Amino acid sequence: MLRLRLMTLPLAALLLSGCVAKTLVDVATAPVRGVAQVADWATTSQDEADRNRGREIREREERLGELQGDYEELSEDCRDGDDRACREAVELRAEMDELIRYIPADPPEDD
């Protein structure tokens, strides 16, 4: 029995030393991993920035489409003599012009 214990002791020491070394490495590198994670949370990747930019453009285009429909209705009412519709159409047109400034133009097609 004593002999078995003496034989397993070096083996256990080797196995445990690996575990202890791994634990020490984990403890030593934890602050670095924590800082890296915080930096990742605090910054926006190029892919995220591109997705956000695309979403903003789509939302502006959708809003512009809604305004265009409302503008057409108000313009028709204005032509029929509704002064209130004329004023609202002018306001909508100003909002549309402002939105158009921030929607990128499509590139020209190559012939």
mmCIF file with all atom_site columns, N, CA and C in Angstrom, residues 4 12 20-21 24 30 35 41 43-44 51 64 69-70 74 77 81 83 85 87-88 92 96:
data_model
loop_
_atom_site.group_PDB
_atom_site.id
_atom_site.type_symbol
_atom_site.label_atom_id
_atom_site.label_alt_id
_atom_site.label_comp_id
_atom_site.label_asym_id
_atom_site.label_entity_id
_atom_site.label_seq_id
_atom_site.pdbx_PDB_ins_code
_atom_site.Cartn_x
_atom_site.Cartn_y
_atom_site.Cartn_z
_atom_site.occupancy
_atom_site.B_iso_or_equiv
_atom_site.pdbx_formal_charge
_atom_site.auth_seq_id
_atom_site.auth_comp_id
_atom_site.auth_asym_id
_atom_site.auth_atom_id
_atom_site.pdbx_PDB_model_num
ATOM 1  N N  . LEU A 1 4  ? 2.374   1.771  -3.383  1.00 0.00 ? 4  LEU A N  1
ATOM 2  C CA . LEU A 1 4  ? 1.444   2.343  -4.351  1.00 0.00 ? 4  LEU A CA 1
ATOM 3  C C  . LEU A 1 4  ? 1.334   3.858  -4.163  1.00 0.00 ? 4  LEU A C  1
ATOM 4  N N  . ALA A 1 12 ? 0.903   12.357 -9.391  1.00 0.00 ? 12 ALA A N  1
ATOM 5  C CA . ALA A 1 12 ? -0.043  13.368 -8.920  1.00 0.00 ? 12 ALA A CA 1
ATOM 6  C C  . ALA A 1 12 ? 0.607   14.752 -8.891  1.00 0.00 ? 12 ALA A C  1
ATOM 7  N N  . VAL A 1 20 ? -2.019  23.822 -11.449 1.00 0.00 ? 20 VAL A N  1
ATOM 8  C CA . VAL A 1 20 ? -1.617  25.027 -10.721 1.00 0.00 ? 20 VAL A CA 1
ATOM 9  C C  . VAL A 1 20 ? -1.048  26.048 -11.694 1.00 0.00 ? 20 VAL A C  1
ATOM 10 N N  . ALA A 1 21 ? -0.228  25.589 -12.631 1.00 0.00 ? 21 ALA A N  1
ATOM 11 C CA . ALA A 1 21 ? 0.354   26.506 -13.611 1.00 0.00 ? 21 ALA A CA 1
ATOM 12 C C  . ALA A 1 21 ? -0.744  27.141 -14.464 1.00 0.00 ? 21 ALA A C  1
ATOM 13 N N  . LEU A 1 24 ? -2.505  29.733 -12.431 1.00 0.00 ? 24 LEU A N  1
ATOM 14 C CA . LEU A 1 24 ? -1.678  30.932 -12.294 1.00 0.00 ? 24 LEU A CA 1
ATOM 15 C C  . LEU A 1 24 ? -1.688  31.761 -13.579 1.00 0.00 ? 24 LEU A C  1
ATOM 16 N N  . ALA A 1 30 ? -6.077  37.450 -16.487 1.00 0.00 ? 30 ALA A N  1
ATOM 17 C CA . ALA A 1 30 ? -7.464  37.921 -16.322 1.00 0.00 ? 30 ALA A CA 1
ATOM 18 C C  . ALA A 1 30 ? -7.595  39.438 -16.469 1.00 0.00 ? 30 ALA A C  1
ATOM 19 N N  . VAL A 1 35 ? -9.588  44.046 -19.662 1.00 0.00 ? 35 VAL A N  1
ATOM 20 C CA . VAL A 1 35 ? -9.376  45.326 -20.348 1.00 0.00 ? 35 VAL A CA 1
ATOM 21 C C  . VAL A 1 35 ? -9.713  45.185 -21.830 1.00 0.00 ? 35 VAL A C  1
ATOM 22 N N  . TRP A 1 41 ? -16.181 46.407 -25.946 1.00 0.00 ? 41 TRP A N  1
ATOM 23 C CA . TRP A 1 41 ? -17.516 46.955 -25.682 1.00 0.00 ? 41 TRP A CA 1
ATOM 24 C C  . TRP A 1 41 ? -17.567 48.454 -25.987 1.00 0.00 ? 41 TRP A C  1
ATOM 25 N N  . THR A 1 43 ? -15.773 50.188 -28.201 1.00 0.00 ? 43 THR A N  1
ATOM 26 C CA . THR A 1 43 ? -15.520 50.594 -29.581 1.00 0.00 ? 43 THR A CA 1
ATOM 27 C C  . THR A 1 43 ? -16.526 49.938 -30.519 1.00 0.00 ? 43 THR A C  1
ATOM 28 N N  . THR A 1 44 ? -16.667 50.520 -31.679 1.00 0.00 ? 44 THR A N  1
ATOM 29 C CA . THR A 1 44 ? -17.560 49.987 -32.701 1.00 0.00 ? 44 THR A CA 1
ATOM 30 C C  . THR A 1 44 ? -16.710 49.486 -33.856 1.00 0.00 ? 44 THR A C  1
ATOM 31 N N  . ARG A 1 51 ? -23.228 48.647 -40.778 1.00 0.00 ? 51 ARG A N  1
ATOM 32 C CA . ARG A 1 51 ? -24.628 48.232 -40.576 1.00 0.00 ? 51 ARG A CA 1
ATOM 33 C C  . ARG A 1 51 ? -25.465 49.388 -40.044 1.00 0.00 ? 51 ARG A C  1
ATOM 34 N N  . LEU A 1 64 ? -38.658 59.606 -46.094 1.00 0.00 ? 64 LEU A N  1
ATOM 35 C CA . LEU A 1 64 ? -38.810 60.419 -47.297 1.00 0.00 ? 64 LEU A CA 1
ATOM 36 C C  . LEU A 1 64 ? -39.990 59.915 -48.135 1.00 0.00 ? 64 LEU A C  1
ATOM 37 N N  . GLY A 1 69 ? -45.594 60.879 -50.105 1.00 0.00 ? 69 GLY A N  1
ATOM 38 C CA . GLY A 1 69 ? -47.019 60.586 -50.240 1.00 0.00 ? 69 GLY A CA 1
ATOM 39 C C  . GLY A 1 69 ? -47.885 61.672 -49.631 1.00 0.00 ? 69 GLY A C  1
ATOM 40 N N  . ASP A 1 70 ? -47.519 62.115 -48.436 1.00 0.00 ? 70 ASP A N  1
ATOM 41 C CA . ASP A 1 70 ? -48.272 63.190 -47.771 1.00 0.00 ? 70 ASP A CA 1
ATOM 42 C C  . ASP A 1 70 ? -48.186 64.487 -48.577 1.00 0.00 ? 70 ASP A C  1
ATOM 43 N N  . LEU A 1 74 ? -51.261 66.743 -50.071 1.00 0.00 ? 74 LEU A N  1
ATOM 44 C CA . LEU A 1 74 ? -51.409 68.155 -49.701 1.00 0.00 ? 74 LEU A CA 1
ATOM 45 C C  . LEU A 1 74 ? -51.324 69.065 -50.925 1.00 0.00 ? 74 LEU A C  1
ATOM 46 N N  . ASP A 1 77 ? -54.634 69.002 -52.604 1.00 0.00 ? 77 ASP A N  1
ATOM 47 C CA . ASP A 1 77 ? -55.582 69.830 -51.854 1.00 0.00 ? 77 ASP A CA 1
ATOM 48 C C  . ASP A 1 77 ? -55.281 71.315 -52.044 1.00 0.00 ? 77 ASP A C  1
ATOM 49 N N  . GLY A 1 81 ? -57.491 74.722 -53.689 1.00 0.00 ? 81 GLY A N  1
ATOM 50 C CA . GLY A 1 81 ? -57.786 75.971 -53.005 1.00 0.00 ? 81 GLY A CA 1
ATOM 51 C C  . GLY A 1 81 ? -57.685 75.918 -51.486 1.00 0.00 ? 81 GLY A C  1
ATOM 52 N N  . ASP A 1 83 ? -55.825 76.600 -48.378 1.00 0.00 ? 83 ASP A N  1
ATOM 53 C CA . ASP A 1 83 ? -54.636 77.351 -47.942 1.00 0.00 ? 83 ASP A CA 1
ATOM 54 C C  . ASP A 1 83 ? -53.836 76.611 -46.874 1.00 0.00 ? 83 ASP A C  1
ATOM 55 N N  . ALA A 1 85 ? -53.528 73.402 -46.539 1.00 0.00 ? 85 ALA A N  1
ATOM 56 C CA . ALA A 1 85 ? -52.782 72.352 -47.225 1.00 0.00 ? 85 ALA A CA 1
ATOM 57 C C  . ALA A 1 85 ? -51.555 72.931 -47.919 1.00 0.00 ? 85 ALA A C  1
ATOM 58 N N  . ARG A 1 87 ? -49.767 75.542 -46.933 1.00 0.00 ? 87 ARG A N  1
ATOM 59 C CA . ARG A 1 87 ? -48.754 75.815 -45.898 1.00 0.00 ? 87 ARG A CA 1
ATOM 60 C C  . ARG A 1 87 ? -48.093 74.522 -45.436 1.00 0.00 ? 87 ARG A C  1
ATOM 61 N N  . GLU A 1 88 ? -48.907 73.486 -45.215 1.00 0.00 ? 88 GLU A N  1
ATOM 62 C CA . GLU A 1 88 ? -48.352 72.206 -44.778 1.00 0.00 ? 88 GLU A CA 1
ATOM 63 C C  . GLU A 1 88 ? -47.470 71.586 -45.861 1.00 0.00 ? 88 GLU A C  1
ATOM 64 N N  . LEU A 1 92 ? -43.662 70.404 -45.438 1.00 0.00 ? 92 LEU A N  1
ATOM 65 C CA . LEU A 1 92 ? -43.218 69.049 -45.781 1.00 0.00 ? 92 LEU A CA 1
ATOM 66 C C  . LEU A 1 92 ? -42.098 69.083 -46.817 1.00 0.00 ? 92 LEU A C  1
ATOM 67 N N  . MET A 1 96 ? -38.476 67.430 -46.543 1.00 0.00 ? 96 MET A N  1
ATOM 68 C CA . MET A 1 96 ? -37.980 66.499 -47.567 1.00 0.00 ? 96 MET A CA 1
ATOM 69 C C  . MET A 1 96 ? -36.625 66.951 -48.111 1.00 0.00 ? 96 MET A C  1
#
